[in-house]
Amino acid sequence: MNPEQHFTFQISLTVLDHLGRNLYRSSSTVLGEAISNAWDADATNVHIYLDKDAGTLVVKDDGIGMNANDFQNRFLKIGFSKRKDGGNKSAKGRPYIGRKGIGKLALLSCADRITVASKQSGKDYVGGTIDNGNLDNAITSDLEASEYGLETLNENDFSKYTEGHDNGTIIILEGFKGGIRNSEGYLRKLIALYFKFALVDPDFVIFLNGNKISEVDLQDLADSTEFLWRINVFKDPYIDKGMQNLKEEKAVTMKIAVRGFIASVRKPSNLTIANADERVSVDLFVNGRVRERNILKHIPTARVAESYFYGQIHFDGLEGDVDRFTSSREGVVADDPEFNSFLSNLRKLVLAIVDDWDTLRRDYREEGDSENLSVPPRVRKSEELVNTVAEDYELPTGCHAKLTVDGWVKDLHNDASHNVSSYAECFVSENLIRKYIEHKQLPHSTEAETEATRWKRIESENKNKGNISIDIRANDGTLSYLSMDDLANMIDKTRQPLVESALSRDAREYKPIRDACAHTALLTATAKLRLSAVYENIKGRLRTLLEAI
């Protein structure tokens, strides 16, 4: 072997295509890389300028900036990580967002021309322009990275952004691929949702077209929020200032060092962002930057409540010496043990919140989670019917009696849902007994005929008093005028009621409570339990009779 020979790697520009331009698909991720760079550079202010007509997006920060050496050997060095020689924090003590040194390639994925101009305090601007058309030609020609040079920086191209800019970096993206389809309002909401660096450092402010991004940009979402679960004493301007119309707020805890909140909206459509395909979700943040959109997809509960939830889960424990994030920076490595342990803890919390959400929705007379079988389906359906009827008495906002009447309706809710369910049980069971008697052609007892005659007379008198001449009952035969106890005596009567079990015995006990329920009276807790228990006996005996037909 010749000792004079020395071999080194050679990198083709095709690598840029694979690592950058074909790796980053989300516009929010691309924008996030520029904002993350500003954070890592200890910027205080980040200004984003959007010009849809011109198809340009500019990100300007007042960070420490770069000199020529930094630009060449750090920014343009693919894979350079500032953590290698600067630890995990910036000079201001901020935890670094960047790790792999390939996030800058996201800029190549979205525009025809990308200009980077940076300066340190008191120095001149350094940088250059990447023309993706020229880069395509270089890639086609299979050039090495060292053979492709950036266009020389022309300060006239970005002079409108340099006033008062003593230090920092300006990134200009021209010719967005497909155009800039998103409105300013959409981007404001997107930034407010996903770049919560202010939670880590309040001295980090983002502006869009001169206007500060704040919780106000999420006010429509806050106004549609009903319930909030605050995790481990979490503080945030969006919650503390924006959510003034919450129905309920709960404090919940997790044993691990997690902060954040989960909230629910009135209806799932409230989570759609500005008529776009994108939806607000429960997102995972690490050191203030979103790292996993819709974290609940990793712990699906298959419950209705998930479609109403959004929020932020901040868990900085995923940061550290081990890189747990995917190359696209849009997710966490799925099989990471620390991540899976975190998901296990989060799942327990989410399941508890899902059940609590169902209870709160029912308390406020709204449709809850039909898949929560701890609430019997008949009770849930009764509640829904009562809620629908109660809407007829919903007073307009601003009416002085609204709170009072709403309180009355809420007080009636539990009793009403029980009584409606009990009435349905009575209606079905008594009419089945009538059908059974007709099918068996059982004779009518003298007592039954006498009782039916008495009720016919009472009905006739009441119709005359009410000046009603129409027929009321679809069937005016004897059975139509008999209640449970009379009907039961005709088919299952015992001679020894204290000894033998029979439908008639249960029917006698059922009648007084059933009558109170039919007259819309409120039942005592003991009466409710007794009515339910007796009905179970009636149902069991009736099923036995029906099965024997």
Coordinates of C-alpha atoms in Angstrom, one line a residue:
M1 CA 0.0 0.0 0.0
N2 CA 1.3 3.4 -1.0
P3 CA 1.7 5.5 2.3
E4 CA 1.4 8.7 0.2
Q5 CA -2.2 7.9 -0.8
H6 CA -4.9 9.9 1.1
F7 CA -8.6 9.3 0.6
T8 CA -11.5 11.6 1.6
F9 CA -15.3 11.7 1.2
Q10 CA -16.8 13.6 -1.7
I11 CA -20.3 14.9 -1.4
S12 CA -22.5 15.4 -4.5
L13 CA -25.1 18.2 -4.5
T14 CA -27.7 15.5 -5.0
V15 CA -27.4 15.0 -1.2
L16 CA -29.0 18.5 -0.8
D17 CA -31.9 17.3 -2.9
H18 CA -32.5 14.3 -0.7
L19 CA -31.8 15.9 2.6
G20 CA -33.5 19.3 2.1
R21 CA -35.7 19.9 -0.9
N22 CA -37.4 16.5 -0.7
L23 CA -37.5 16.2 3.1
Y24 CA -39.5 19.2 4.2
R25 CA -43.1 19.3 3.2
S26 CA -44.9 21.5 5.7
S27 CA -44.8 25.3 5.2
S28 CA -45.1 25.7 9.0
T29 CA -41.9 23.6 9.4
V30 CA -40.0 25.7 6.9
L31 CA -41.1 28.9 8.7
G32 CA -40.3 27.2 12.0
E33 CA -36.7 26.6 10.9
A34 CA -36.1 30.3 10.3
I35 CA -37.7 31.2 13.6
S36 CA -35.7 28.5 15.4
N37 CA -32.5 29.9 14.0
A38 CA -33.4 33.3 15.4
W39 CA -34.0 31.8 18.8
D40 CA -30.7 30.0 18.8
A41 CA -29.0 33.3 17.7
D42 CA -30.3 35.0 20.9
A43 CA -32.6 37.3 18.9
T44 CA -35.1 39.4 20.8
N45 CA -37.3 40.3 17.9
V46 CA -38.3 38.4 14.8
H47 CA -40.0 40.3 12.0
I48 CA -41.8 38.3 9.3
Y49 CA -42.9 40.2 6.1
L50 CA -45.4 38.6 3.8
D51 CA -46.2 39.9 0.3
K52 CA -48.6 37.6 -1.4
D53 CA -48.7 39.6 -4.6
A54 CA -45.0 39.5 -5.0
G55 CA -44.7 36.0 -3.7
T56 CA -42.1 36.8 -1.1
L57 CA -41.6 36.0 2.5
V58 CA -38.9 37.7 4.6
V59 CA -37.7 36.7 8.1
K60 CA -35.5 39.2 9.9
D61 CA -34.0 38.9 13.3
D62 CA -31.8 40.9 15.6
G63 CA -29.7 38.0 16.8
I64 CA -25.9 37.9 17.1
G65 CA -25.5 37.5 13.3
M66 CA -22.7 35.9 11.4
N67 CA -19.3 36.9 10.0
A68 CA -17.9 35.4 6.8
N69 CA -16.3 32.5 8.6
D70 CA -19.6 31.7 10.4
F71 CA -21.5 31.8 7.1
Q72 CA -19.1 29.6 5.2
N73 CA -18.1 27.1 7.9
R74 CA -21.3 27.0 10.0
F75 CA -24.4 28.0 8.1
L76 CA -23.3 26.5 4.7
K77 CA -21.7 23.4 6.3
I78 CA -24.4 20.8 6.1
G79 CA -24.5 18.8 9.4
F80 CA -22.7 21.5 11.5
S81 CA -24.2 21.5 15.0
K82 CA -23.6 24.4 17.3
R83 CA -23.9 22.0 20.2
K84 CA -20.5 20.5 19.4
D85 CA -18.5 23.5 20.6
G86 CA -21.1 25.5 22.5
G87 CA -22.9 23.0 24.7
N88 CA -26.6 22.9 24.7
K89 CA -27.4 26.6 25.4
S90 CA -26.8 29.9 23.8
A91 CA -24.9 32.8 25.4
K92 CA -28.1 34.1 26.9
G93 CA -28.8 30.6 28.3
R94 CA -31.5 29.6 25.9
P95 CA -31.7 25.9 25.2
Y96 CA -30.7 25.3 21.6
I97 CA -33.4 24.2 19.2
G98 CA -31.1 23.1 16.3
R99 CA -29.3 19.8 16.6
K100 CA -28.5 18.1 13.3
G101 CA -27.4 21.1 11.3
I102 CA -29.7 20.2 8.3
G103 CA -32.7 22.4 9.2
K104 CA -31.4 25.2 7.0
L105 CA -32.0 23.0 4.0
A106 CA -35.7 23.5 4.7
L107 CA -35.3 26.9 3.1
L108 CA -34.5 25.2 -0.2
S109 CA -37.8 23.4 -0.4
C110 CA -40.2 26.3 -0.8
A111 CA -38.9 29.1 -3.0
D112 CA -37.1 29.8 -6.3
R113 CA -34.5 32.1 -4.8
I114 CA -33.2 32.3 -1.2
T115 CA -31.1 35.2 -0.1
V116 CA -29.3 35.1 3.3
A117 CA -27.7 38.3 4.6
S118 CA -26.2 38.5 8.1
K119 CA -24.1 40.9 10.1
Q120 CA -22.5 41.2 13.4
S121 CA -22.7 44.5 15.3
G122 CA -20.7 47.2 13.6
K123 CA -19.7 44.9 10.7
D124 CA -20.8 44.6 7.1
Y125 CA -23.3 42.2 5.7
V126 CA -22.1 38.8 4.5
G127 CA -24.1 36.1 2.7
G128 CA -25.3 35.1 -0.7
T129 CA -28.2 34.0 -2.9
I130 CA -29.2 30.4 -3.8
D131 CA -31.0 30.2 -7.1
N132 CA -32.8 26.9 -7.2
G133 CA -32.8 26.9 -11.0
N134 CA -29.0 27.0 -11.0
L135 CA -28.9 24.5 -8.2
D136 CA -31.0 22.1 -10.3
N137 CA -28.5 22.4 -13.2
A138 CA -25.6 21.7 -10.8
I139 CA -27.4 18.7 -9.4
T140 CA -28.2 17.4 -12.9
S141 CA -24.5 17.9 -13.8
D142 CA -23.6 15.9 -10.7
L143 CA -21.3 18.6 -9.4
E144 CA -19.6 18.4 -6.0
A145 CA -20.7 20.8 -3.4
S146 CA -17.4 22.7 -3.7
E147 CA -18.0 23.3 -7.4
Y148 CA -21.3 25.2 -6.8
G149 CA -21.0 28.8 -5.6
L150 CA -23.7 31.1 -4.3
E151 CA -24.5 34.3 -6.1
T152 CA -22.8 37.4 -4.6
L153 CA -24.8 39.3 -2.1
N154 CA -26.3 42.5 -3.5
E155 CA -27.3 44.8 -0.6
N156 CA -29.7 46.7 -2.9
D157 CA -31.9 43.6 -3.0
F158 CA -32.7 43.8 0.7
S159 CA -32.0 47.5 1.6
K160 CA -35.6 48.1 2.5
Y161 CA -35.1 45.8 5.6
T162 CA -31.7 47.2 6.8
E163 CA -32.8 50.4 8.5
G164 CA -32.0 50.1 12.2
H165 CA -30.6 46.6 11.7
D166 CA -27.3 46.7 13.5
N167 CA -26.9 42.9 13.9
G168 CA -28.8 39.8 13.0
T169 CA -29.9 37.8 9.9
I170 CA -32.3 38.5 7.0
I171 CA -33.6 35.7 5.0
I172 CA -35.6 36.5 1.8
L173 CA -37.6 33.8 0.1
E174 CA -38.7 34.7 -3.4
G175 CA -41.0 32.8 -5.8
F176 CA -42.8 30.5 -3.5
K177 CA -43.5 27.2 -5.2
G178 CA -47.2 27.2 -5.9
G179 CA -47.5 30.8 -4.7
I180 CA -48.3 32.0 -1.2
R181 CA -51.9 30.7 -0.8
N182 CA -52.2 31.3 2.9
S183 CA -53.6 34.6 4.1
E184 CA -52.0 36.8 6.7
G185 CA -54.7 35.8 9.2
Y186 CA -53.9 32.2 8.7
L187 CA -50.2 32.7 9.2
R188 CA -50.8 34.8 12.3
K189 CA -52.8 32.0 13.9
L190 CA -50.3 29.4 12.8
I191 CA -47.4 31.3 14.4
A192 CA -49.4 31.9 17.6
L193 CA -50.2 28.2 17.9
Y194 CA -46.9 26.6 17.1
F195 CA -44.1 28.9 18.1
K196 CA -44.4 29.3 21.9
F197 CA -40.8 30.3 22.6
A198 CA -42.1 33.0 24.8
L199 CA -43.0 30.3 27.3
V200 CA -39.3 29.7 27.7
D201 CA -38.2 33.3 27.4
P202 CA -40.6 36.3 27.4
D203 CA -37.9 38.4 25.7
F204 CA -38.6 36.8 22.3
V205 CA -41.2 38.5 20.2
I206 CA -42.5 37.7 16.7
F207 CA -44.1 40.2 14.4
L208 CA -45.9 39.7 11.1
N209 CA -46.1 42.7 8.8
G210 CA -45.3 45.0 11.7
N211 CA -47.9 43.6 14.1
K212 CA -47.0 41.6 17.1
I213 CA -48.2 38.0 17.3
S214 CA -50.1 37.4 20.5
E215 CA -52.9 35.6 22.2
V216 CA -55.4 38.0 20.4
D217 CA -54.7 36.1 17.2
L218 CA -56.3 33.0 18.8
Q219 CA -59.4 34.8 20.2
D220 CA -61.9 33.0 18.0
L221 CA -60.5 29.7 19.2
A222 CA -60.6 30.9 22.8
D223 CA -64.2 32.0 22.4
S224 CA -65.2 28.5 21.2
T225 CA -63.5 26.7 24.0
E226 CA -65.8 25.3 26.7
F227 CA -63.6 23.3 29.1
L228 CA -60.0 23.5 30.1
W229 CA -57.7 21.0 31.9
R230 CA -54.5 22.8 33.1
I231 CA -51.6 20.4 33.6
N232 CA -49.1 21.0 36.5
V233 CA -49.7 24.7 37.2
F234 CA -49.2 25.8 33.6
K235 CA -49.1 29.6 32.8
D236 CA -49.7 31.1 29.4
P237 CA -51.2 34.4 28.2
Y238 CA -53.6 32.6 25.8
I239 CA -55.2 30.9 28.8
D240 CA -54.9 33.7 31.4
K241 CA -56.0 36.5 29.1
G242 CA -57.9 35.0 26.2
M243 CA -60.2 32.4 27.9
Q244 CA -62.7 34.6 29.7
N245 CA -65.8 32.5 28.8
L246 CA -64.9 29.1 29.9
K247 CA -67.7 27.0 31.4
E248 CA -65.3 24.9 33.6
E249 CA -61.6 24.8 34.3
K250 CA -59.9 21.8 36.0
A251 CA -56.4 21.4 37.5
V252 CA -54.8 18.1 36.7
T253 CA -51.4 16.7 37.6
M254 CA -48.8 14.3 36.0
K255 CA -46.0 12.8 38.0
I256 CA -43.4 13.6 35.3
A257 CA -42.2 17.1 34.5
V258 CA -44.9 18.0 32.0
R259 CA -46.7 21.3 31.7
G260 CA -49.5 22.4 29.4
F261 CA -53.2 22.2 28.9
I262 CA -55.9 20.2 27.1
A263 CA -59.0 22.1 26.1
S264 CA -62.2 21.2 24.3
V265 CA -64.4 23.3 21.9
R266 CA -68.1 23.3 21.4
K267 CA -68.0 21.4 18.1
P268 CA -65.2 19.8 16.1
S269 CA -65.5 22.3 13.3
N270 CA -64.2 25.0 15.7
L271 CA -60.7 23.4 15.3
T272 CA -60.4 24.1 11.6
I273 CA -57.9 26.9 10.9
A274 CA -59.2 29.7 8.7
N275 CA -61.1 27.5 6.2
A276 CA -57.9 25.5 5.6
D277 CA -57.4 21.8 5.6
E278 CA -55.3 22.2 8.7
R279 CA -56.8 21.6 12.2
V280 CA -55.7 22.6 15.6
S281 CA -54.7 19.6 17.7
V282 CA -53.0 18.5 20.9
D283 CA -49.3 19.2 20.1
L284 CA -46.1 18.2 21.8
F285 CA -43.6 21.0 22.5
V286 CA -39.9 20.7 23.6
N287 CA -38.1 23.8 24.7
G288 CA -40.9 25.9 23.3
R289 CA -40.9 24.5 19.8
V290 CA -43.6 22.1 18.5
R291 CA -42.0 18.7 17.9
E292 CA -45.0 16.5 17.2
R293 CA -48.3 17.7 15.8
N294 CA -51.3 15.8 17.1
I295 CA -49.6 13.8 19.8
L296 CA -52.8 11.9 20.5
K297 CA -52.3 9.9 17.3
H298 CA -49.7 7.9 19.2
I299 CA -52.2 7.1 22.0
P300 CA -55.6 6.9 20.2
T301 CA -58.5 6.3 22.6
A302 CA -61.1 5.7 19.8
R303 CA -63.4 8.0 21.8
V304 CA -65.6 10.8 20.5
A305 CA -64.0 13.4 22.8
E306 CA -60.7 13.4 20.8
S307 CA -62.3 15.2 17.9
Y308 CA -63.1 18.1 20.3
F309 CA -59.6 18.4 21.9
Y310 CA -56.7 20.7 21.3
G311 CA -53.9 21.9 23.5
Q312 CA -50.2 22.0 24.3
I313 CA -48.1 19.4 26.1
H314 CA -44.6 20.8 27.0
F315 CA -42.1 18.1 27.9
D316 CA -38.5 19.3 27.8
G317 CA -37.4 15.9 29.1
L318 CA -37.1 14.7 25.5
E319 CA -34.2 17.1 25.0
G320 CA -30.7 16.1 26.0
D321 CA -27.6 14.2 24.8
V322 CA -29.7 11.7 22.8
D323 CA -31.3 13.1 19.6
R324 CA -34.9 11.8 19.7
F325 CA -36.2 13.8 16.7
T326 CA -36.6 12.7 13.1
S327 CA -34.5 14.2 10.4
S328 CA -37.5 16.1 9.1
R329 CA -37.8 17.7 12.6
E330 CA -41.6 17.1 12.3
G331 CA -41.7 14.2 14.8
V332 CA -40.1 12.1 17.5
V333 CA -38.4 8.8 16.9
A334 CA -41.2 6.4 17.5
D335 CA -39.3 3.6 19.3
D336 CA -37.5 5.9 21.8
P337 CA -37.9 4.5 25.3
E338 CA -38.2 8.0 26.9
F339 CA -40.8 9.0 24.4
N340 CA -42.8 5.8 25.0
S341 CA -42.7 6.2 28.7
F342 CA -44.0 9.8 28.3
L343 CA -46.8 8.5 26.1
S344 CA -47.8 5.9 28.6
N345 CA -48.2 8.6 31.3
L346 CA -50.0 10.9 28.9
R347 CA -52.5 8.2 27.9
K348 CA -53.6 7.8 31.5
L349 CA -54.2 11.5 31.8
V350 CA -56.1 11.7 28.5
L351 CA -58.4 8.8 29.4
A352 CA -59.3 10.5 32.6
I353 CA -59.9 13.8 30.8
V354 CA -62.1 12.0 28.2
D355 CA -64.4 10.7 30.9
D356 CA -64.5 14.0 32.7
W357 CA -65.4 15.7 29.4
D358 CA -68.4 13.4 29.0
T359 CA -69.6 14.3 32.5
L360 CA -69.2 18.1 31.9
R361 CA -70.9 18.0 28.5
R362 CA -73.9 16.2 30.1
D363 CA -73.9 18.6 33.0
Y364 CA -74.2 21.5 30.5
R365 CA -77.0 19.7 28.5
E366 CA -74.8 18.9 25.5
E367 CA -74.2 15.7 23.6
G368 CA -71.4 13.7 25.2
D369 CA -69.5 10.5 24.5
S370 CA -72.0 7.7 23.6
E371 CA -69.1 5.2 23.8
N372 CA -68.7 5.8 27.5
L373 CA -70.8 2.8 28.7
S374 CA -70.6 3.8 32.3
V375 CA -73.7 5.8 31.5
P376 CA -76.5 3.5 30.3
P377 CA -77.6 4.2 26.7
R378 CA -81.2 4.7 27.8
V379 CA -80.2 7.4 30.3
R380 CA -78.0 9.1 27.7
K381 CA -80.8 9.1 25.1
S382 CA -83.3 10.4 27.7
E383 CA -80.9 13.3 28.5
E384 CA -80.6 14.1 24.8
L385 CA -84.4 14.2 24.4
V386 CA -84.7 16.4 27.5
N387 CA -82.0 18.7 26.3
T388 CA -83.7 19.1 22.9
V389 CA -87.0 20.0 24.6
A390 CA -85.2 22.3 27.0
E391 CA -83.9 24.3 24.0
D392 CA -87.5 25.6 23.6
Y393 CA -87.0 27.5 26.8
E394 CA -83.5 28.9 26.1
L395 CA -83.7 32.6 26.7
P396 CA -81.6 35.0 24.6
T397 CA -78.2 36.2 25.8
G398 CA -78.6 39.4 27.7
C399 CA -82.0 38.6 29.1
H400 CA -82.0 39.3 32.9
A401 CA -83.8 36.0 33.6
K402 CA -81.5 33.8 31.5
L403 CA -79.2 32.7 34.3
T404 CA -82.1 31.9 36.6
V405 CA -84.0 29.9 34.0
D406 CA -80.9 28.1 32.9
G407 CA -80.3 27.1 36.6
W408 CA -83.8 25.8 36.9
V409 CA -83.4 23.7 33.7
K410 CA -80.1 22.4 35.0
D411 CA -81.7 21.5 38.4
L412 CA -84.3 19.5 36.5
H413 CA -81.9 17.7 34.3
N414 CA -81.1 14.6 36.3
D415 CA -84.7 14.1 37.4
A416 CA -86.0 14.7 33.9
S417 CA -83.7 12.2 32.3
H418 CA -84.6 9.6 34.8
N419 CA -88.3 10.2 34.5
V420 CA -88.2 10.2 30.7
S421 CA -86.4 6.9 30.8
S422 CA -88.9 5.5 33.3
Y423 CA -91.8 6.6 31.2
A424 CA -90.3 4.9 28.2
E425 CA -90.0 1.7 30.2
C426 CA -93.6 2.0 31.3
F427 CA -94.8 2.7 27.8
V428 CA -93.0 -0.2 26.2
S429 CA -93.7 -2.8 29.0
E430 CA -97.4 -2.0 29.4
N431 CA -98.1 -2.0 25.6
L432 CA -96.3 -5.3 25.3
I433 CA -98.5 -6.8 28.0
R434 CA -101.6 -5.5 26.0
K435 CA -100.2 -7.2 22.9
Y436 CA -99.6 -10.4 24.8
I437 CA -103.2 -10.4 26.2
E438 CA -104.6 -9.9 22.7
H439 CA -102.4 -12.5 21.2
K440 CA -103.4 -15.1 23.9
Q441 CA -107.0 -13.9 23.7
L442 CA -107.2 -13.9 27.4
P443 CA -110.6 -13.1 29.0
H444 CA -111.1 -9.7 30.6
S445 CA -111.9 -10.0 34.3
T446 CA -114.9 -8.3 35.9
E447 CA -112.5 -6.0 37.8
A448 CA -110.7 -5.0 34.6
E449 CA -113.9 -4.1 32.8
T450 CA -115.1 -2.1 35.9
E451 CA -111.8 -0.2 36.0
A452 CA -111.8 0.5 32.3
T453 CA -115.4 1.8 32.5
R454 CA -114.5 4.1 35.3
W455 CA -111.6 5.7 33.3
K456 CA -113.7 6.0 30.2
R457 CA -116.2 8.0 32.2
I458 CA -113.5 10.2 33.7
E459 CA -112.0 10.8 30.2
S460 CA -115.4 11.7 28.8
E461 CA -116.0 14.2 31.5
N462 CA -112.6 15.8 31.0
K463 CA -113.2 16.0 27.2
N464 CA -116.5 17.8 27.8
K465 CA -114.8 20.3 30.2
G466 CA -112.1 20.9 27.6
N467 CA -114.5 21.2 24.7
I468 CA -112.7 18.4 22.9
S469 CA -114.7 16.3 20.4
I470 CA -112.0 14.4 18.7
D471 CA -111.0 10.9 19.4
I472 CA -107.9 10.7 21.7
R473 CA -106.9 7.1 21.9
A474 CA -106.1 5.1 18.8
N475 CA -107.7 2.1 20.5
D476 CA -110.6 2.7 22.9
G477 CA -110.9 -0.9 24.0
T478 CA -110.8 -2.1 27.6
L479 CA -107.0 -2.7 27.6
S480 CA -106.2 0.8 26.5
Y481 CA -107.6 2.1 29.8
L482 CA -105.8 -0.3 32.1
S483 CA -102.4 0.3 33.8
M484 CA -99.7 -2.1 34.8
D485 CA -101.4 -3.5 37.9
D486 CA -104.7 -4.2 36.2
L487 CA -103.1 -5.7 33.1
A488 CA -100.8 -7.9 35.2
N489 CA -103.7 -9.4 37.2
M490 CA -105.2 -10.7 33.9
I491 CA -102.1 -12.8 33.0
D492 CA -100.0 -13.5 36.0
K493 CA -101.9 -13.3 39.3
T494 CA -100.8 -15.0 42.5
R495 CA -103.0 -16.2 45.2
Q496 CA -100.2 -15.8 47.8
P497 CA -98.6 -12.4 47.0
L498 CA -96.3 -12.5 50.0
V499 CA -94.9 -15.9 49.0
E500 CA -95.1 -16.4 45.3
S501 CA -93.4 -14.2 42.7
A502 CA -95.6 -12.9 39.9
L503 CA -96.0 -10.0 37.6
S504 CA -99.1 -8.8 39.5
R505 CA -97.1 -8.6 42.8
D506 CA -94.4 -6.4 41.3
A507 CA -97.0 -4.3 39.4
R508 CA -98.8 -3.3 42.7
E509 CA -95.4 -2.1 44.0
Y510 CA -94.7 -0.4 40.7
K511 CA -98.0 1.5 40.4
P512 CA -97.7 4.4 42.9
I513 CA -94.2 5.4 41.9
R514 CA -95.1 4.9 38.2
D515 CA -98.1 7.2 38.6
A516 CA -96.0 9.9 40.3
C517 CA -93.6 9.7 37.4
A518 CA -96.4 9.8 34.8
H519 CA -97.7 13.0 36.5
T520 CA -94.2 14.6 36.0
A521 CA -93.6 14.7 39.7
L522 CA -90.0 14.8 40.9
L523 CA -89.0 11.5 42.6
T524 CA -87.0 11.0 45.7
A525 CA -83.7 9.2 45.4
T526 CA -85.1 6.2 47.2
A527 CA -88.2 6.2 44.9
K528 CA -85.9 6.2 41.9
L529 CA -84.0 3.2 43.1
R530 CA -87.2 1.4 44.0
L531 CA -88.8 2.1 40.6
S532 CA -85.7 0.9 38.8
A533 CA -85.5 -2.3 40.9
V534 CA -89.1 -3.2 40.5
Y535 CA -89.0 -2.6 36.8
E536 CA -86.1 -5.1 36.5
N537 CA -88.4 -7.7 38.0
I538 CA -91.2 -6.8 35.7
K539 CA -88.9 -6.9 32.7
G540 CA -87.5 -10.3 33.6
R541 CA -91.0 -11.8 34.1
L542 CA -92.4 -10.3 31.0
R543 CA -89.5 -11.5 28.9
T544 CA -90.2 -15.1 30.2
L545 CA -93.8 -14.8 29.2
L546 CA -93.0 -13.4 25.7
E547 CA -90.4 -16.1 25.1
A548 CA -93.0 -18.8 25.8
I549 CA -95.4 -17.5 23.1

